[in-house]
PDB file of C-alpha atoms in Angstrom:
ATOM      1  CA  MET A   1      10.891   7.567  15.318  1.00 34.00           C
ATOM      2  CA  SER A   2      11.619   5.582  12.660  1.00 42.00           C
ATOM      3  CA  GLU A   3      14.269   7.568   9.745  1.00 45.00           C
ATOM      4  CA  LEU A   4      12.558   5.818   7.059  1.00 53.00           C
ATOM      5  CA  ARG A   5       9.175   7.924   6.866  1.00 57.00           C
ATOM      6  CA  THR A   6       8.950   9.882   3.813  1.00 57.00           C
ATOM      7  CA  GLY A   7       6.866  12.915   2.831  1.00 58.00           C
ATOM      8  CA  ARG A   8       4.337  13.131   0.146  1.00 66.00           C
ATOM      9  CA  ALA A   9       7.174  13.989  -2.556  1.00 61.00           C
ATOM     10  CA  GLY A  10       8.788  10.658  -2.083  1.00 78.00           C
ATOM     11  CA  LEU A  11       5.643   8.581  -2.839  1.00 94.00           C
ATOM     12  CA  ARG A  12       6.038   7.665  -6.674  1.00 96.00           C
ATOM     13  CA  GLY A  13       6.905   4.182  -7.470  1.00 97.00           C
ATOM     14  CA  LEU A  14       5.929   0.638  -6.778  1.00 98.00           C
ATOM     15  CA  TYR A  15       3.886  -0.191  -3.527  1.00 98.00           C
ATOM     16  CA  ALA A  16       4.196  -3.786  -2.798  1.00 98.00           C
ATOM     17  CA  VAL A  17       1.276  -5.113  -0.861  1.00 98.00           C
ATOM     18  CA  THR A  18       1.810  -8.449   0.860  1.00 98.00           C
ATOM     19  CA  PRO A  19      -0.603 -11.454  -0.287  1.00 96.00           C
ATOM     20  CA  ASP A  20      -2.719 -13.338   2.459  1.00 95.00           C
ATOM     21  CA  GLU A  21      -0.247 -15.754   3.807  1.00 96.00           C
ATOM     22  CA  ALA A  22      -0.433 -17.973   6.901  1.00 96.00           C
ATOM     23  CA  ASP A  23       2.907 -19.469   6.780  1.00 97.00           C
ATOM     24  CA  THR A  24       4.905 -16.894   8.143  1.00 97.00           C
ATOM     25  CA  ALA A  25       8.519 -18.051   7.294  1.00 98.00           C
ATOM     26  CA  ARG A  26       7.254 -18.290   3.537  1.00 97.00           C
ATOM     27  CA  LEU A  27       5.738 -14.772   3.744  1.00 98.00           C
ATOM     28  CA  LEU A  28       9.173 -13.680   5.095  1.00 98.00           C
ATOM     29  CA  ALA A  29      11.223 -15.090   2.282  1.00 97.00           C
ATOM     30  CA  ARG A  30       8.879 -13.678  -0.243  1.00 97.00           C
ATOM     31  CA  THR A  31       8.944 -10.414   1.030  1.00 98.00           C
ATOM     32  CA  GLU A  32      12.917 -10.511   1.338  1.00 98.00           C
ATOM     33  CA  ARG A  33      13.129 -10.913  -2.459  1.00 98.00           C
ATOM     34  CA  VAL A  34      10.549  -8.127  -3.047  1.00 98.00           C
ATOM     35  CA  LEU A  35      12.343  -5.594  -0.879  1.00 98.00           C
ATOM     36  CA  ALA A  36      15.551  -6.679  -3.003  1.00 98.00           C
ATOM     37  CA  GLY A  37      13.797  -4.722  -5.753  1.00 97.00           C
ATOM     38  CA  HIS A  38      13.599  -1.684  -4.052  1.00 96.00           C
ATOM     39  CA  PRO A  39       9.542  -0.787  -3.815  1.00 97.00           C
ATOM     40  CA  VAL A  40       9.145   2.639  -2.507  1.00 97.00           C
ATOM     41  CA  LEU A  41       6.589   1.546   0.329  1.00 97.00           C
ATOM     42  CA  LEU A  42       5.648  -2.137   1.484  1.00 98.00           C
ATOM     43  CA  GLN A  43       2.278  -2.718   3.031  1.00 98.00           C
ATOM     44  CA  TYR A  44       1.536  -5.614   5.143  1.00 98.00           C
ATOM     45  CA  ARG A  45      -2.015  -6.925   4.256  1.00 97.00           C
ATOM     46  CA  ASN A  46      -3.524 -10.273   5.732  1.00 95.00           C
ATOM     47  CA  LYS A  47      -7.146 -10.303   5.651  1.00 90.00           C
ATOM     48  CA  GLY A  48      -7.175 -13.915   7.065  1.00 90.00           C
ATOM     49  CA  ALA A  49      -4.828 -13.763   9.990  1.00 94.00           C
ATOM     50  CA  ASP A  50      -5.965 -13.400  13.380  1.00 95.00           C
ATOM     51  CA  ALA A  51      -4.724 -10.528  15.766  1.00 95.00           C
ATOM     52  CA  GLY A  52      -1.720 -12.876  17.220  1.00 97.00           C
ATOM     53  CA  LEU A  53      -0.554 -13.923  13.752  1.00 97.00           C
ATOM     54  CA  ARG A  54      -0.952 -10.316  12.356  1.00 97.00           C
ATOM     55  CA  ARG A  55       1.043  -8.682  15.216  1.00 98.00           C
ATOM     56  CA  THR A  56       3.892 -11.551  14.686  1.00 98.00           C
ATOM     57  CA  GLN A  57       3.842 -11.342  11.283  1.00 98.00           C
ATOM     58  CA  ALA A  58       4.023  -7.416  11.128  1.00 98.00           C
ATOM     59  CA  ARG A  59       6.670  -7.309  13.722  1.00 98.00           C
ATOM     60  CA  ALA A  60       8.840  -9.584  11.311  1.00 98.00           C
ATOM     61  CA  LEU A  61       8.225  -7.835   8.356  1.00 98.00           C
ATOM     62  CA  GLN A  62       8.890  -4.504   9.966  1.00 98.00           C
ATOM     63  CA  ALA A  63      12.641  -5.483  10.838  1.00 98.00           C
ATOM     64  CA  LEU A  64      12.785  -6.669   7.129  1.00 98.00           C
ATOM     65  CA  CYS A  65      11.794  -3.202   5.957  1.00 98.00           C
ATOM     66  CA  ARG A  66      14.025  -1.442   8.157  1.00 97.00           C
ATOM     67  CA  ARG A  67      16.847  -3.445   7.120  1.00 97.00           C
ATOM     68  CA  ALA A  68      15.968  -2.557   3.457  1.00 97.00           C
ATOM     69  CA  GLY A  69      15.253   1.006   3.974  1.00 96.00           C
ATOM     70  CA  VAL A  70      11.533   0.490   2.774  1.00 97.00           C
ATOM     71  CA  PRO A  71       8.951   2.288   4.778  1.00 97.00           C
ATOM     72  CA  PHE A  72       6.640  -0.144   6.135  1.00 98.00           C
ATOM     73  CA  ILE A  73       2.626   0.507   6.366  1.00 98.00           C
ATOM     74  CA  ILE A  74       0.207  -1.821   8.011  1.00 98.00           C
ATOM     75  CA  ASN A  75      -3.292  -2.247   6.530  1.00 97.00           C
ATOM     76  CA  ASP A  76      -6.607  -1.759   8.189  1.00 94.00           C
ATOM     77  CA  ASP A  77      -5.302  -1.645  11.723  1.00 96.00           C
ATOM     78  CA  LEU A  78      -4.427   1.601  12.944  1.00 97.00           C
ATOM     79  CA  ALA A  79      -3.974   0.159  16.771  1.00 97.00           C
ATOM     80  CA  LEU A  80      -1.283  -2.261  15.502  1.00 98.00           C
ATOM     81  CA  ALA A  81       0.426   0.402  13.401  1.00 98.00           C
ATOM     82  CA  LEU A  82       0.685   2.661  16.594  1.00 98.00           C
ATOM     83  CA  GLU A  83       1.731  -0.205  18.550  1.00 98.00           C
ATOM     84  CA  LEU A  84       4.696  -1.113  16.513  1.00 98.00           C
ATOM     85  CA  ASP A  85       5.449   2.415  15.826  1.00 97.00           C
ATOM     86  CA  ALA A  86       5.020   1.263  11.811  1.00 97.00           C
ATOM     87  CA  ASP A  87       5.875   3.948   9.401  1.00 97.00           C
ATOM     88  CA  GLY A  88       2.153   4.297   8.601  1.00 97.00           C
ATOM     89  CA  ALA A  89      -1.249   2.766   8.229  1.00 98.00           C
ATOM     90  CA  HIS A  90      -3.615   2.269   5.356  1.00 98.00           C
ATOM     91  CA  LEU A  91      -7.269   2.418   5.915  1.00 97.00           C
ATOM     92  CA  GLY A  92     -10.287   1.305   4.337  1.00 92.00           C
ATOM     93  CA  ARG A  93     -14.142   2.442   4.692  1.00 89.00           C
ATOM     94  CA  ASP A  94     -14.597   0.497   7.938  1.00 88.00           C
ATOM     95  CA  ASP A  95     -11.405   1.385   9.888  1.00 90.00           C
ATOM     96  CA  GLY A  96     -12.349   4.437  11.549  1.00 90.00           C
ATOM     97  CA  ALA A  97     -12.482   8.345  10.924  1.00 94.00           C
ATOM     98  CA  PRO A  98      -9.617   9.443   8.511  1.00 96.00           C
ATOM     99  CA  ALA A  99      -9.672  12.801  10.780  1.00 97.00           C
ATOM    100  CA  ALA A 100      -9.039  10.519  13.998  1.00 97.00           C
ATOM    101  CA  ALA A 101      -6.561   8.549  12.199  1.00 97.00           C
ATOM    102  CA  ARG A 102      -4.399  11.621  11.116  1.00 97.00           C
ATOM    103  CA  GLN A 103      -4.426  12.822  14.687  1.00 97.00           C
ATOM    104  CA  ALA A 104      -3.227   9.302  16.156  1.00 97.00           C
ATOM    105  CA  LEU A 105      -0.371   8.828  13.616  1.00 97.00           C
ATOM    106  CA  GLY A 106       0.870  12.391  13.866  1.00 95.00           C
ATOM    107  CA  ALA A 107       2.520  14.314  11.055  1.00 92.00           C
ATOM    108  CA  ASP A 108       5.588  12.160  10.815  1.00 92.00           C
ATOM    109  CA  ARG A 109       3.727   8.657  10.024  1.00 95.00           C
ATOM    110  CA  ILE A 110       1.880   7.898   6.553  1.00 96.00           C
ATOM    111  CA  LEU A 111      -1.692   7.856   6.298  1.00 97.00           C
ATOM    112  CA  GLY A 112      -3.097   6.394   3.263  1.00 97.00           C
ATOM    113  CA  LEU A 113      -6.756   5.731   2.521  1.00 97.00           C
ATOM    114  CA  THR A 114      -8.584   3.445   0.118  1.00 95.00           C
ATOM    115  CA  CYS A 115     -11.445   5.272  -1.636  1.00 95.00           C
ATOM    116  CA  TYR A 116     -12.569   2.589  -3.999  1.00 93.00           C
ATOM    117  CA  ALA A 117     -14.387   4.858  -6.835  1.00 94.00           C
ATOM    118  CA  ASP A 118     -15.593   7.254  -4.020  1.00 95.00           C
ATOM    119  CA  TRP A 119     -14.813  10.846  -4.676  1.00 96.00           C
ATOM    120  CA  ALA A 120     -16.071  12.246  -1.612  1.00 96.00           C
ATOM    121  CA  ARG A 121     -14.077   9.970   0.401  1.00 96.00           C
ATOM    122  CA  ALA A 122     -10.744  10.942  -1.350  1.00 96.00           C
ATOM    123  CA  ALA A 123     -11.831  14.745  -1.039  1.00 96.00           C
ATOM    124  CA  GLU A 124     -12.283  14.228   2.654  1.00 96.00           C
ATOM    125  CA  GLY A 125      -8.807  12.262   2.926  1.00 95.00           C
ATOM    126  CA  ALA A 126      -7.189  15.329   1.365  1.00 95.00           C
ATOM    127  CA  ALA A 127      -8.871  17.757   3.874  1.00 96.00           C
ATOM    128  CA  VAL A 128      -7.682  15.848   6.675  1.00 95.00           C
ATOM    129  CA  GLY A 129      -4.014  15.464   5.464  1.00 95.00           C
ATOM    130  CA  ALA A 130      -3.850  11.919   4.097  1.00 96.00           C
ATOM    131  CA  ASP A 131      -0.443  11.255   2.532  1.00 96.00           C
ATOM    132  CA  TYR A 132      -1.850   9.518  -0.418  1.00 97.00           C
ATOM    133  CA  ILE A 133      -5.382   8.228  -1.562  1.00 97.00           C
ATOM    134  CA  ALA A 134      -5.818   4.957  -3.426  1.00 97.00           C
ATOM    135  CA  PHE A 135      -8.514   4.218  -6.166  1.00 97.00           C
ATOM    136  CA  GLY A 136      -9.509   0.676  -7.149  1.00 92.00           C
ATOM    137  CA  ALA A 137     -10.057  -2.065  -8.464  1.00 94.00           C
ATOM    138  CA  MET A 138      -8.723  -0.551 -11.855  1.00 95.00           C
ATOM    139  CA  PHE A 139      -8.801  -3.932 -13.432  1.00 94.00           C
ATOM    140  CA  PRO A 140     -10.377  -7.173 -12.166  1.00 87.00           C
ATOM    141  CA  SER A 141      -8.581  -8.492  -9.045  1.00 77.00           C
ATOM    142  CA  HIS A 142      -8.343 -11.790  -7.358  1.00 74.00           C
ATOM    143  CA  THR A 143      -7.280  -9.812  -4.187  1.00 67.00           C
ATOM    144  CA  LYS A 144     -10.345  -7.514  -4.598  1.00 65.00           C
ATOM    145  CA  PRO A 145     -13.010  -9.430  -6.376  1.00 67.00           C
ATOM    146  CA  ASN A 146     -15.754  -7.486  -4.783  1.00 70.00           C
ATOM    147  CA  ALA A 147     -14.263  -3.887  -5.323  1.00 71.00           C
ATOM    148  CA  PRO A 148     -16.431  -2.165  -7.954  1.00 76.00           C
ATOM    149  CA  PRO A 149     -14.460  -0.892 -10.810  1.00 86.00           C
ATOM    150  CA  ALA A 150     -12.953   2.620 -10.817  1.00 92.00           C
ATOM    151  CA  PRO A 151     -12.646   4.694 -13.940  1.00 94.00           C
ATOM    152  CA  PHE A 152      -9.272   5.847 -14.684  1.00 95.00           C
ATOM    153  CA  ALA A 153     -10.498   9.688 -14.856  1.00 95.00           C
ATOM    154  CA  LEU A 154     -10.564   9.730 -11.118  1.00 95.00           C
ATOM    155  CA  ILE A 155      -6.836   9.713 -10.895  1.00 96.00           C
ATOM    156  CA  GLY A 156      -6.392  12.697 -13.128  1.00 94.00           C
ATOM    157  CA  ARG A 157      -9.131  14.334 -11.252  1.00 95.00           C
ATOM    158  CA  ALA A 158      -7.566  13.711  -8.047  1.00 95.00           C
ATOM    159  CA  ARG A 159      -4.207  14.924  -9.303  1.00 90.00           C
ATOM    160  CA  ARG A 160      -5.807  18.096 -10.580  1.00 92.00           C
ATOM    161  CA  GLU A 161      -7.976  18.987  -7.478  1.00 95.00           C
ATOM    162  CA  LEU A 162      -6.644  17.265  -4.426  1.00 94.00           C
ATOM    163  CA  GLY A 163      -2.848  17.859  -4.776  1.00 89.00           C
ATOM    164  CA  LEU A 164      -1.625  14.569  -3.002  1.00 92.00           C
ATOM    165  CA  PRO A 165      -0.372  11.323  -4.387  1.00 95.00           C
ATOM    166  CA  VAL A 166      -2.694   8.644  -5.990  1.00 96.00           C
ATOM    167  CA  ALA A 167      -2.194   5.019  -5.800  1.00 97.00           C
ATOM    168  CA  ALA A 168      -3.869   2.601  -8.032  1.00 97.00           C
ATOM    169  CA  ILE A 169      -4.677  -0.617  -6.826  1.00 95.00           C
ATOM    170  CA  GLY A 170      -6.637  -3.953  -8.487  1.00 94.00           C
ATOM    171  CA  GLY A 171      -5.266  -6.258 -11.174  1.00 95.00           C
ATOM    172  CA  ILE A 172      -2.111  -4.220 -11.988  1.00 97.00           C
ATOM    173  CA  THR A 173       0.403  -6.070 -13.885  1.00 97.00           C
ATOM    174  CA  LEU A 174       3.421  -4.731 -15.856  1.00 97.00           C
ATOM    175  CA  ASP A 175       1.459  -5.341 -19.058  1.00 96.00           C
ATOM    176  CA  ASN A 176      -1.151  -2.796 -18.083  1.00 97.00           C
ATOM    177  CA  ALA A 177       0.667  -0.731 -15.553  1.00 97.00           C
ATOM    178  CA  ALA A 178       1.447   1.785 -18.339  1.00 96.00           C
ATOM    179  CA  GLN A 179      -2.286   2.661 -18.735  1.00 96.00           C
ATOM    180  CA  VAL A 180      -2.428   3.430 -15.113  1.00 97.00           C
ATOM    181  CA  LEU A 181       0.626   5.783 -15.175  1.00 97.00           C
ATOM    182  CA  ALA A 182      -0.607   7.481 -18.218  1.00 97.00           C
ATOM    183  CA  ALA A 183      -3.772   8.300 -16.286  1.00 96.00           C
ATOM    184  CA  GLY A 184      -1.533  10.084 -13.867  1.00 96.00           C
ATOM    185  CA  ALA A 185      -1.040   7.387 -10.897  1.00 97.00           C
ATOM    186  CA  ASP A 186       1.859   7.841  -8.771  1.00 97.00           C
ATOM    187  CA  LEU A 187       1.923   4.688  -7.075  1.00 98.00           C
ATOM    188  CA  LEU A 188       1.293   1.212  -8.256  1.00 98.00           C
ATOM    189  CA  ALA A 189      -0.121  -0.896  -5.402  1.00 98.00           C
ATOM    190  CA  VAL A 190       0.824  -4.412  -6.675  1.00 98.00           C
ATOM    191  CA  VAL A 191       0.302  -7.871  -4.754  1.00 97.00           C
ATOM    192  CA  ASN A 192       0.147 -10.922  -6.867  1.00 96.00           C
ATOM    193  CA  ASP A 193       2.240  -9.679  -9.996  1.00 97.00           C
ATOM    194  CA  VAL A 194       5.206  -9.246  -7.708  1.00 98.00           C
ATOM    195  CA  PHE A 195       4.821 -11.825  -4.889  1.00 98.00           C
ATOM    196  CA  GLY A 196       3.647 -14.437  -7.226  1.00 96.00           C
ATOM    197  CA  ALA A 197       6.529 -13.790  -9.788  1.00 97.00           C
ATOM    198  CA  ASN A 198       9.080 -16.512 -10.513  1.00 97.00           C
ATOM    199  CA  ASP A 199      11.656 -13.965  -9.613  1.00 97.00           C
ATOM    200  CA  PRO A 200      10.058 -11.112  -7.322  1.00 98.00           C
ATOM    201  CA  ALA A 201      13.178  -9.194  -7.099  1.00 98.00           C
ATOM    202  CA  ALA A 202      13.233  -8.762 -10.774  1.00 98.00           C
ATOM    203  CA  ARG A 203       9.882  -7.912 -11.124  1.00 98.00           C
ATOM    204  CA  ALA A 204       9.798  -5.240  -8.651  1.00 98.00           C
ATOM    205  CA  GLU A 205      13.048  -3.536 -10.419  1.00 97.00           C
ATOM    206  CA  ALA A 206      10.810  -3.975 -13.633  1.00 98.00           C
ATOM    207  CA  TYR A 207       8.159  -1.866 -11.977  1.00 98.00           C
ATOM    208  CA  ARG A 208      10.798   0.669 -10.859  1.00 94.00           C
ATOM    209  CA  GLY A 209      11.745   0.979 -14.652  1.00 94.00           C
ATOM    210  CA  LEU A 210       8.498   2.293 -15.318  1.00 96.00           C
ATOM    211  CA  PHE A 211       8.999   5.595 -13.363  1.00 95.00           C
TER     212      PHE A 211
END
């Protein structure tokens, strides 16, 4: 069992999410620089990879995260998260029932749910013991171009009524992050503004400074 897994109280800060990247060496090099900036979580997300590439990349990223002391979360693939004994899984609407995922992961692994702008899904997540819920897109996003906009008011409502950390995702940059934090977000899930920066470590550190 990994020693990196953290309770809900520790889920506050930059949540770095990998870009779709077929070149594993390039992905690892970029991720290593991001990890040097100490995000609170790192999520492996690669919508374009086949199962073999996902397994290869996830295993290598997990090793980097363990060396850096950052919990490693796998997106949209509960089976792979369990196979690799990752620190958790982040699941979308089509990735199975949240209650079944919670049972499979057990109490020690992190379960996060994408809720888009869907309050009912957020409430379901809280009811079955998700560790955090994610709303988005907060802003127009290249990563989630078809995601409906999520009103900032959902973040505040979730904080008041559900009692678990809230991640905001979609188009977040250093220039607009303060707006999302002011709305009550605990986690800023960021892809391009961190991984695409000239100095990913410095950019990740800059996000840390917001908290």
